[in-house]
PDB file of C-alpha atoms in Angstrom:
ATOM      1  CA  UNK A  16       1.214 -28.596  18.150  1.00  0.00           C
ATOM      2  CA  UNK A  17       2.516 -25.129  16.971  1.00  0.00           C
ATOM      3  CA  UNK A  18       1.379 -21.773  18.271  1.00  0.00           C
ATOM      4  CA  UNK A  19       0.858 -18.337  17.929  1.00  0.00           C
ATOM      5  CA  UNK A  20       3.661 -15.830  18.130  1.00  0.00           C
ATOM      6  CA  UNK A  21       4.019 -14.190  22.050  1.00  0.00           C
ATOM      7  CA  UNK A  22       1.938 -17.134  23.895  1.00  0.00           C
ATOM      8  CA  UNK A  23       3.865 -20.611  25.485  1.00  0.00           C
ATOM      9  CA  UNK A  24       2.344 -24.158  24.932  1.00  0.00           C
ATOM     10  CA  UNK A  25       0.708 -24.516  28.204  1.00  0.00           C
ATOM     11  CA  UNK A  26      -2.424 -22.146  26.970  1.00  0.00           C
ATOM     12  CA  UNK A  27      -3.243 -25.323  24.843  1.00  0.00           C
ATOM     13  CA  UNK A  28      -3.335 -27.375  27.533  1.00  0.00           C
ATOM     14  CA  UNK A  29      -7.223 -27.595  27.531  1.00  0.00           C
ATOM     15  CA  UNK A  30      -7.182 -28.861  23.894  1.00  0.00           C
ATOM     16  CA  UNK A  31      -3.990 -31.150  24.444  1.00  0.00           C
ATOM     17  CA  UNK A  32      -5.851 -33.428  27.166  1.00  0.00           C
ATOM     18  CA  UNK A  33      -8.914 -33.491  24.437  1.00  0.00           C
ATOM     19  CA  UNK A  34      -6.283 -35.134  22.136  1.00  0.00           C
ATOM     20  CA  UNK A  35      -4.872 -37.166  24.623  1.00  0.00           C
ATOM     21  CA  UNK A  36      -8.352 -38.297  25.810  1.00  0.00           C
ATOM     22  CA  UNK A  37      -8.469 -39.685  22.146  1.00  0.00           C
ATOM     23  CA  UNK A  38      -5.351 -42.242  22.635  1.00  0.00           C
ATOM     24  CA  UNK A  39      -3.050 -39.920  21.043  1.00  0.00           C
ATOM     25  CA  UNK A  40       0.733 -38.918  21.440  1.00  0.00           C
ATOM     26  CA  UNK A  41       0.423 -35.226  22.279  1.00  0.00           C
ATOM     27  CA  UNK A  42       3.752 -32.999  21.729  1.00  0.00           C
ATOM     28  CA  UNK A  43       4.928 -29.012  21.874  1.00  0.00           C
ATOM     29  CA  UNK A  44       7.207 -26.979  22.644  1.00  0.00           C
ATOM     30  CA  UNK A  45       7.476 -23.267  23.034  1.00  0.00           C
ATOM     31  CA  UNK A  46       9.004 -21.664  20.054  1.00  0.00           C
ATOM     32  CA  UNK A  47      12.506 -19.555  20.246  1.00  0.00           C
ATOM     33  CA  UNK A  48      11.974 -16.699  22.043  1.00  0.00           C
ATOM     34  CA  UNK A  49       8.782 -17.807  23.009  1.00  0.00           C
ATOM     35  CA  UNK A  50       7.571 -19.286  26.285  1.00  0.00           C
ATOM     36  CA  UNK A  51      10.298 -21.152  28.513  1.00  0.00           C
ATOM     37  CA  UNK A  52      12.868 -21.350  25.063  1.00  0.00           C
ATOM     38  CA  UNK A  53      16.146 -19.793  25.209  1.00  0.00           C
ATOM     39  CA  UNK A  54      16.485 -16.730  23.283  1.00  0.00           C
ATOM     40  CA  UNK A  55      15.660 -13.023  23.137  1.00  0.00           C
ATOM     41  CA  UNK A  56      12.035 -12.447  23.256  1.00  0.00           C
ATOM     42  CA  UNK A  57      10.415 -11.868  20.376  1.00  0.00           C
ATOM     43  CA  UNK A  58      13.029 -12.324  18.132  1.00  0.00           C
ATOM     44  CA  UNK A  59      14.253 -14.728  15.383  1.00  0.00           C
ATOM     45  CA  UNK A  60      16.429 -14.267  12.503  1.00  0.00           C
ATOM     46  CA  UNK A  61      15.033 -16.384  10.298  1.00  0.00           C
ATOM     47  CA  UNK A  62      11.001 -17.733  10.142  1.00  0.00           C
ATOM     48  CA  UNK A  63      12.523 -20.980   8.373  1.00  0.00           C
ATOM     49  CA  UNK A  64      14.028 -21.637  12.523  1.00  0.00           C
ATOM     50  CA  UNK A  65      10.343 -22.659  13.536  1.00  0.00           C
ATOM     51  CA  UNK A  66      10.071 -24.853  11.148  1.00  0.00           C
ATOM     52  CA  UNK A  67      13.630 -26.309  11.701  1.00  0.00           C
ATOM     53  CA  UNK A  68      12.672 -26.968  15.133  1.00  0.00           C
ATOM     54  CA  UNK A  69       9.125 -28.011  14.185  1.00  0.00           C
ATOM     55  CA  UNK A  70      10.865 -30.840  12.410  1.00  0.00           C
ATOM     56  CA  UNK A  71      13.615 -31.453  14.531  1.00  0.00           C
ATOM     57  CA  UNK A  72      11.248 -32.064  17.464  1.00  0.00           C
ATOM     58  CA  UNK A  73       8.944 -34.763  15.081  1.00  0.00           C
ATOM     59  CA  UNK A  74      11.940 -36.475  14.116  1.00  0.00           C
ATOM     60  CA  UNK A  75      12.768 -36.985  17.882  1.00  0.00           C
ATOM     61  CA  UNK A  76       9.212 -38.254  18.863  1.00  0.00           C
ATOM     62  CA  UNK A  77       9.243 -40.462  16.144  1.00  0.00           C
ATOM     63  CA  UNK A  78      12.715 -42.338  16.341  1.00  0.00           C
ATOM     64  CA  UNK A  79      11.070 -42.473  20.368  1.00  0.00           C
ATOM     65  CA  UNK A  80       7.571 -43.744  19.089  1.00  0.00           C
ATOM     66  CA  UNK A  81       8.241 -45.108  15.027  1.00  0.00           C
ATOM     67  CA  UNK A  82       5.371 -46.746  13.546  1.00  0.00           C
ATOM     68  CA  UNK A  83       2.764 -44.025  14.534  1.00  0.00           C
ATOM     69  CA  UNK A  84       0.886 -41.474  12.463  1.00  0.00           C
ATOM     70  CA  UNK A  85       1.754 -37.959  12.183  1.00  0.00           C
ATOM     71  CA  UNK A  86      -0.674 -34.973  12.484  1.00  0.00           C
ATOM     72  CA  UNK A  87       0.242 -31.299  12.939  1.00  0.00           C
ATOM     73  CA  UNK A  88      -1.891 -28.815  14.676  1.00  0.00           C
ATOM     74  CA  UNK A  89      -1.077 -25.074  14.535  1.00  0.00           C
ATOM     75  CA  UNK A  90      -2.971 -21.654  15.776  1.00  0.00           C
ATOM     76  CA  UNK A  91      -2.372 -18.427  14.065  1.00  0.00           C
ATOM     77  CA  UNK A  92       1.342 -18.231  13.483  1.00  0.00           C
ATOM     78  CA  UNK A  93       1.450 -21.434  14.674  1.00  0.00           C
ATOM     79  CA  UNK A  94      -0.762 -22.595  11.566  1.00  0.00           C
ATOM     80  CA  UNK A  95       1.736 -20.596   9.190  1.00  0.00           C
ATOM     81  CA  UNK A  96       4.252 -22.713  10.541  1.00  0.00           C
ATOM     82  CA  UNK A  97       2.474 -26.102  10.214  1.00  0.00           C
ATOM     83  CA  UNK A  98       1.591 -25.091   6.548  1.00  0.00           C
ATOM     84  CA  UNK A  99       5.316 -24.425   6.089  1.00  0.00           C
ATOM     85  CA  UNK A 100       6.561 -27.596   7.870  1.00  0.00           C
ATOM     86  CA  UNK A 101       3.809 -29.656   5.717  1.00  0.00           C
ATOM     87  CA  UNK A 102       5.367 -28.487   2.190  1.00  0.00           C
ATOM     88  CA  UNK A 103       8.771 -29.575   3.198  1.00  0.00           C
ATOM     89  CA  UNK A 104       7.958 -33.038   3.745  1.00  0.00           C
ATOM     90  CA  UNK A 105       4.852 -33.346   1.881  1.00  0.00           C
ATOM     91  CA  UNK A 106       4.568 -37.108   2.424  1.00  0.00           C
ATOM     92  CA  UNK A 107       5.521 -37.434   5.853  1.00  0.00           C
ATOM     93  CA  UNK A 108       2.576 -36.377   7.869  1.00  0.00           C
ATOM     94  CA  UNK A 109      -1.131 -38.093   7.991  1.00  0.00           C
ATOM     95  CA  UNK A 110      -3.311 -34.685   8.530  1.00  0.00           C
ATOM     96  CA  UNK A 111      -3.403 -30.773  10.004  1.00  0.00           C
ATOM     97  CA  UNK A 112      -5.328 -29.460  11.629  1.00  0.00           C
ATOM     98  CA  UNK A 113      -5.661 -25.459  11.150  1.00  0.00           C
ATOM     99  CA  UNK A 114      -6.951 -22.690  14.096  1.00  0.00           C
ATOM    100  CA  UNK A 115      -7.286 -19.353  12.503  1.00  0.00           C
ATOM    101  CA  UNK A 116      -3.596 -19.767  10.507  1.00  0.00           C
ATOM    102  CA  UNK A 117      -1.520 -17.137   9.641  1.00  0.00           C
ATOM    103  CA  UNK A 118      -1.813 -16.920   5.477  1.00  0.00           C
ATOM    104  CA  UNK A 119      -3.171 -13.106   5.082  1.00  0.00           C
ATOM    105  CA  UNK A 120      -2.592 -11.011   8.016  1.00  0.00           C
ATOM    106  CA  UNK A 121      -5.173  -8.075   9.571  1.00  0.00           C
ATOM    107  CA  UNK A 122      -4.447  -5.078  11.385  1.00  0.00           C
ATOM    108  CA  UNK A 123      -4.206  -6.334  14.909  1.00  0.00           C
ATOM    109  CA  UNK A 124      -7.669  -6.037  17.437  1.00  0.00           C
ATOM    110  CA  UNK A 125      -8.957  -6.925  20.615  1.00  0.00           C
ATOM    111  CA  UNK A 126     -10.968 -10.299  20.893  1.00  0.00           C
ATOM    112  CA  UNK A 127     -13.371 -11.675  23.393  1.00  0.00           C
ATOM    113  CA  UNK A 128     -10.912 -14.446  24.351  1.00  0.00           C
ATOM    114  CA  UNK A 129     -10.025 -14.728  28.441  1.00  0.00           C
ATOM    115  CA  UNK A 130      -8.321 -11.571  28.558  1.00  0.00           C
ATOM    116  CA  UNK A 131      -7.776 -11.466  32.464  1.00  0.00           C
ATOM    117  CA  UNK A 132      -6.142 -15.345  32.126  1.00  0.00           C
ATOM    118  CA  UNK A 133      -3.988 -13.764  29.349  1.00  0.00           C
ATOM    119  CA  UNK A 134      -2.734 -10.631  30.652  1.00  0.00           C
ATOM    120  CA  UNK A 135      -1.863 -12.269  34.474  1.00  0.00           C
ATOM    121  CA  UNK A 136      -0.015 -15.437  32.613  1.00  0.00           C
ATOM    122  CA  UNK A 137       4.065 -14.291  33.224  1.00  0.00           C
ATOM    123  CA  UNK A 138       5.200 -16.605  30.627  1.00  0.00           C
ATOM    124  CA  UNK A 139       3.533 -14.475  27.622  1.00  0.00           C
ATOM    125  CA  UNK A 140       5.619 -11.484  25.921  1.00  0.00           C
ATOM    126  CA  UNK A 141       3.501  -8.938  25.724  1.00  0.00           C
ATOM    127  CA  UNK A 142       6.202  -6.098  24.611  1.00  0.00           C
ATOM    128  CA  UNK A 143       5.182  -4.590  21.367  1.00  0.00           C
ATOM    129  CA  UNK A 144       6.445  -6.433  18.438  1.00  0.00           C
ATOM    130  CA  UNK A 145       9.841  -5.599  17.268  1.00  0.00           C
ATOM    131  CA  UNK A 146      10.531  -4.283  13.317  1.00  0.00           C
ATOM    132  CA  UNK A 147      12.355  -7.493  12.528  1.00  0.00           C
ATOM    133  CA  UNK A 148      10.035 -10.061  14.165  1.00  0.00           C
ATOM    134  CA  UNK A 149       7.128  -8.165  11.623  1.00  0.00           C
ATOM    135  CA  UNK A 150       9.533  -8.577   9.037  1.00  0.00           C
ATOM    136  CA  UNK A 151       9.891 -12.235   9.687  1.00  0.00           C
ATOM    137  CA  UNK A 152       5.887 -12.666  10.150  1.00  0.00           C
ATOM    138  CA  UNK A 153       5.411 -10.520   6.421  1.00  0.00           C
ATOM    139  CA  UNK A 154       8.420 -13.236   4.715  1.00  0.00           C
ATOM    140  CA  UNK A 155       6.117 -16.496   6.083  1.00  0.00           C
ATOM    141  CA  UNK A 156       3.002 -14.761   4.558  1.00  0.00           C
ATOM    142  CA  UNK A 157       5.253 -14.618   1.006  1.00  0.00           C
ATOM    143  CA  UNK A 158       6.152 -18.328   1.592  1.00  0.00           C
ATOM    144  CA  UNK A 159       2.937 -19.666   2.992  1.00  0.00           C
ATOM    145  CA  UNK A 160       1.648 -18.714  -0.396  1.00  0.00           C
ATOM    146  CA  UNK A 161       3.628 -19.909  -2.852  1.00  0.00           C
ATOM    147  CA  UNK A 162       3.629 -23.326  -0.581  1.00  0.00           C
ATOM    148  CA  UNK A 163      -0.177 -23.619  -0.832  1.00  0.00           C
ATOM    149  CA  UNK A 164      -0.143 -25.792  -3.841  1.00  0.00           C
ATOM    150  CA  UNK A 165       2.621 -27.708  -2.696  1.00  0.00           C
ATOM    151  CA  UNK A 166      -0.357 -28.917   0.298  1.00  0.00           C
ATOM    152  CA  UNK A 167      -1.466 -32.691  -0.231  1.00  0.00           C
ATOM    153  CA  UNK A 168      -2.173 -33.838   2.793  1.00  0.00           C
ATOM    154  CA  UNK A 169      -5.562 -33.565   4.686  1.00  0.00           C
ATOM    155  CA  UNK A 170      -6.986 -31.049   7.033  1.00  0.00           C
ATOM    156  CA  UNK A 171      -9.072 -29.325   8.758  1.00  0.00           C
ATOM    157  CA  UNK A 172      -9.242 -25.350   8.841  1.00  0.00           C
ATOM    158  CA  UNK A 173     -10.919 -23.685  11.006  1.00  0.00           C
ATOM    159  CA  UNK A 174     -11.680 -19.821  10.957  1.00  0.00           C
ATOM    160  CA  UNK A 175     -14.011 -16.916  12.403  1.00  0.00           C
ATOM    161  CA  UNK A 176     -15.230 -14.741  10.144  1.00  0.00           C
ATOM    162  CA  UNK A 177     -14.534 -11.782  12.581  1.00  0.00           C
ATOM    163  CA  UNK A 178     -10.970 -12.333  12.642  1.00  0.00           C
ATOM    164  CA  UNK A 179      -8.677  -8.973  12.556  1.00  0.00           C
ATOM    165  CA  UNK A 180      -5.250 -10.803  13.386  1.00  0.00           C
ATOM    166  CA  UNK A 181      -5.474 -13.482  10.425  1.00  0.00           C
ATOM    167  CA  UNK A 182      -7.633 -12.051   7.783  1.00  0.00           C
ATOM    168  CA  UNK A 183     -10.451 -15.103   6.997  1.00  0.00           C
ATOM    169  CA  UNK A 184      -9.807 -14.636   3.234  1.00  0.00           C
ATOM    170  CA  UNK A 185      -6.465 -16.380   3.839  1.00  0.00           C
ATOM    171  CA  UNK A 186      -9.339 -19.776   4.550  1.00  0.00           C
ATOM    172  CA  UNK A 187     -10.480 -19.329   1.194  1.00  0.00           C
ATOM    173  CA  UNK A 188      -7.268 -19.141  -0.451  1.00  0.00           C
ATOM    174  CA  UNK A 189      -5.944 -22.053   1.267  1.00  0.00           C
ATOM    175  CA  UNK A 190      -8.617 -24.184   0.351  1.00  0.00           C
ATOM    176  CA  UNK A 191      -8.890 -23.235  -3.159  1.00  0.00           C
ATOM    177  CA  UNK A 192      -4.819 -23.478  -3.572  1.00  0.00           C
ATOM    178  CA  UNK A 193      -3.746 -26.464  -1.649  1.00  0.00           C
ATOM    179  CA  UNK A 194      -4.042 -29.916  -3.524  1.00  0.00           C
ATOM    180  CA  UNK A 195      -5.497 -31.807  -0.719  1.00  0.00           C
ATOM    181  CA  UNK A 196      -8.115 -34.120  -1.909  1.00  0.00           C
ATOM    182  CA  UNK A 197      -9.801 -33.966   1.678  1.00  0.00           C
ATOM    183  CA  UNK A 198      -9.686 -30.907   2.924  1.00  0.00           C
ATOM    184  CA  UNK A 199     -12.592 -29.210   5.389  1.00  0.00           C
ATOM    185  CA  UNK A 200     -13.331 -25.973   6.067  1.00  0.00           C
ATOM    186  CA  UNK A 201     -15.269 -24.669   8.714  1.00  0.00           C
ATOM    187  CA  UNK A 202     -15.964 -20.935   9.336  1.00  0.00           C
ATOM    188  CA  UNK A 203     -17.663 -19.389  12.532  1.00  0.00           C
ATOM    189  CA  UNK A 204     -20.089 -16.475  12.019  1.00  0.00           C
ATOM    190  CA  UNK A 205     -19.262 -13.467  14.075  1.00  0.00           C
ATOM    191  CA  UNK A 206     -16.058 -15.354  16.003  1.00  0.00           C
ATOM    192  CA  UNK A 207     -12.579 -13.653  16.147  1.00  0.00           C
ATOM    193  CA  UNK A 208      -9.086 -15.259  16.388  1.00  0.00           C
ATOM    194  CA  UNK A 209      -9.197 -17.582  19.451  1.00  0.00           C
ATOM    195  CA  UNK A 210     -11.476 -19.843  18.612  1.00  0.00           C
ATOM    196  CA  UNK A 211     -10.391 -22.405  21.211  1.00  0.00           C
ATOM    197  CA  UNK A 212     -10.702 -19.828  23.962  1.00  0.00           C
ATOM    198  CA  UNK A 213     -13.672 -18.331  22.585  1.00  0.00           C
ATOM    199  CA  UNK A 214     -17.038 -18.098  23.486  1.00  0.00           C
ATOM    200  CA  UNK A 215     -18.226 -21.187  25.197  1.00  0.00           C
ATOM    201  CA  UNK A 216     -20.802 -22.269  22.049  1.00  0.00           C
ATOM    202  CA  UNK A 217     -17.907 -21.273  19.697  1.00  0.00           C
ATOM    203  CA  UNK A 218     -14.907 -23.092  21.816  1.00  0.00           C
ATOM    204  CA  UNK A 219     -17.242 -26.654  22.395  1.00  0.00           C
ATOM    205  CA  UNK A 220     -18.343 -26.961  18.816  1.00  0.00           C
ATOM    206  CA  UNK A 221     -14.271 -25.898  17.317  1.00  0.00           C
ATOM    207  CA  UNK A 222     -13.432 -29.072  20.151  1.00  0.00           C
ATOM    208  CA  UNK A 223     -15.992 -31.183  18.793  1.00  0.00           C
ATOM    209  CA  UNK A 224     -14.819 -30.629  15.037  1.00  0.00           C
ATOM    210  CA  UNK A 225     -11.292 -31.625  16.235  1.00  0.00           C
ATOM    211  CA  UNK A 226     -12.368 -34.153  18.060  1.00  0.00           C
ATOM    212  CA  UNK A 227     -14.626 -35.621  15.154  1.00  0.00           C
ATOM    213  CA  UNK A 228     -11.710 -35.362  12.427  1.00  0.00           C
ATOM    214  CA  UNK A 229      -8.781 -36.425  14.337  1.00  0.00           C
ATOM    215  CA  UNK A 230     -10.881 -39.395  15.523  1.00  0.00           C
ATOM    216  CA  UNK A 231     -11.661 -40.567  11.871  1.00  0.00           C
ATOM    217  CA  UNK A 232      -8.273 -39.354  10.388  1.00  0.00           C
ATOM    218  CA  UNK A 233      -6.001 -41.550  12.703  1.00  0.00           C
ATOM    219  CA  UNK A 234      -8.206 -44.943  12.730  1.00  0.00           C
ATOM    220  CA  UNK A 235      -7.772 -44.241   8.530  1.00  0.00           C
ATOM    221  CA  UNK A 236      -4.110 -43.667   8.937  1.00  0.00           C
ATOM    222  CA  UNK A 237      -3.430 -46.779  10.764  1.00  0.00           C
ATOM    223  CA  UNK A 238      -5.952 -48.949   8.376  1.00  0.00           C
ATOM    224  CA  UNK A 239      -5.046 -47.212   5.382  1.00  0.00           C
ATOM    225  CA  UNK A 240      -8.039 -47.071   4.117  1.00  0.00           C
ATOM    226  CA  UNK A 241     -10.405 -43.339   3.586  1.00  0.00           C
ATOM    227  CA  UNK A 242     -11.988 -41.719   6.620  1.00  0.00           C
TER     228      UNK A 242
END
């Protein structure tokens, strides 16, 4: 699982134990800078170290646990660098799923996510973002698309049409770029950016979708054989 920039892997707890209710392996980790990680907040020098560690982390879990399918999971930023981490081993992993990636960026807005859970949480950075970090976020959009068509696997994408963090054209694009035979898009009328911590109609159906595809993806990964 990879996340948004500014947040730590425990706000995904909710939709970890959903995974793990499903048999599954479930791993994270809080990005550089991010969360419990060493570094300065909010800072990175290059966008490519998230998906070094992205990597670095799988290749751990799976010399632990070899034999097992792969699937990636990202949110926002998180889903930029999932898309990213995909297209450098295009083969390696079984399915993604996407939460509102990162592939064309909005002016940032408020959303109707759990604001008062948000702002009292002491592990998220909520200092403005610095020059560089935007600079880093604007060179991932550049290579997010021009990796599109190097996309094979399959996934799920899932995206509210009232986004103004991660602009919901960037759904279209990466459908209608990315080589993926099965590939699933789902968009959610009137829904911003959260979609996991959205609206409880909005947050039980984008759990049910996950649930749904993840469920048929992994018994066809370990059968070999089409979901």
């Amino acid at each position: 699982m990879t996340r948004t920039s500014r947040e730590h892997c425990g706000r995904y707890d909710e939709l970890a134990q959903m995974l793990v209710g499903l048999q599954l392996l479930v791993f994270a980790h809080d990005h550089v800078g991010h969360g419990q990680s060493e570094g300065e907040r909010m800072v990175v020098s290059d966008f490519h170290v998230f998906v070094r560690d992205a990597l670095q982390h799988v290749d751990v879990m799976q010399k632990d646990h070899p034999g097992l399918p792969v699937f990636l999971l990202g949110h926002s930023m998180g889903g930029a660098i999932a898309i990213l981490t995909a297209a450098e081993r295009p083969s390696h992993f079984s399915g993604m799923v996407l939460i509102s990636p990162l592939v064309l960026a909005s002016p940032e807005s408020a959303t109707t996510f759990k604001v008062d859970v948000y702002n009292t949480d002491p592990l998220i950075c909520r200092a403005g973002m610095k020059v560089c970090f935007g600079m880093q976020l604007l060179s991932a959009v550049s290579r997010v698309e021009r990796a599109l068509p190097k996309l094979t696997l399959p996934f799920l994408l899932l995206q509210g049409s009232a986004d103004r963090l991660c602009d919901s054209k960037g759904a279209y694009l990466l459908m209608e770029s990315a080589k993926s035979q099965d590939k699933t898009l789902k968009i959610y009328e009137g829904a911003y950016h959260v979609l996991h911590k959205e609206l409880p109609e909005v947050t039980n159906s984008v759990f049910h979708e996950i649930k749904m595809w993840v469920s048929q993806r992994t018994a066809a990964a370990r059968t070999g054989s089409p979901p």
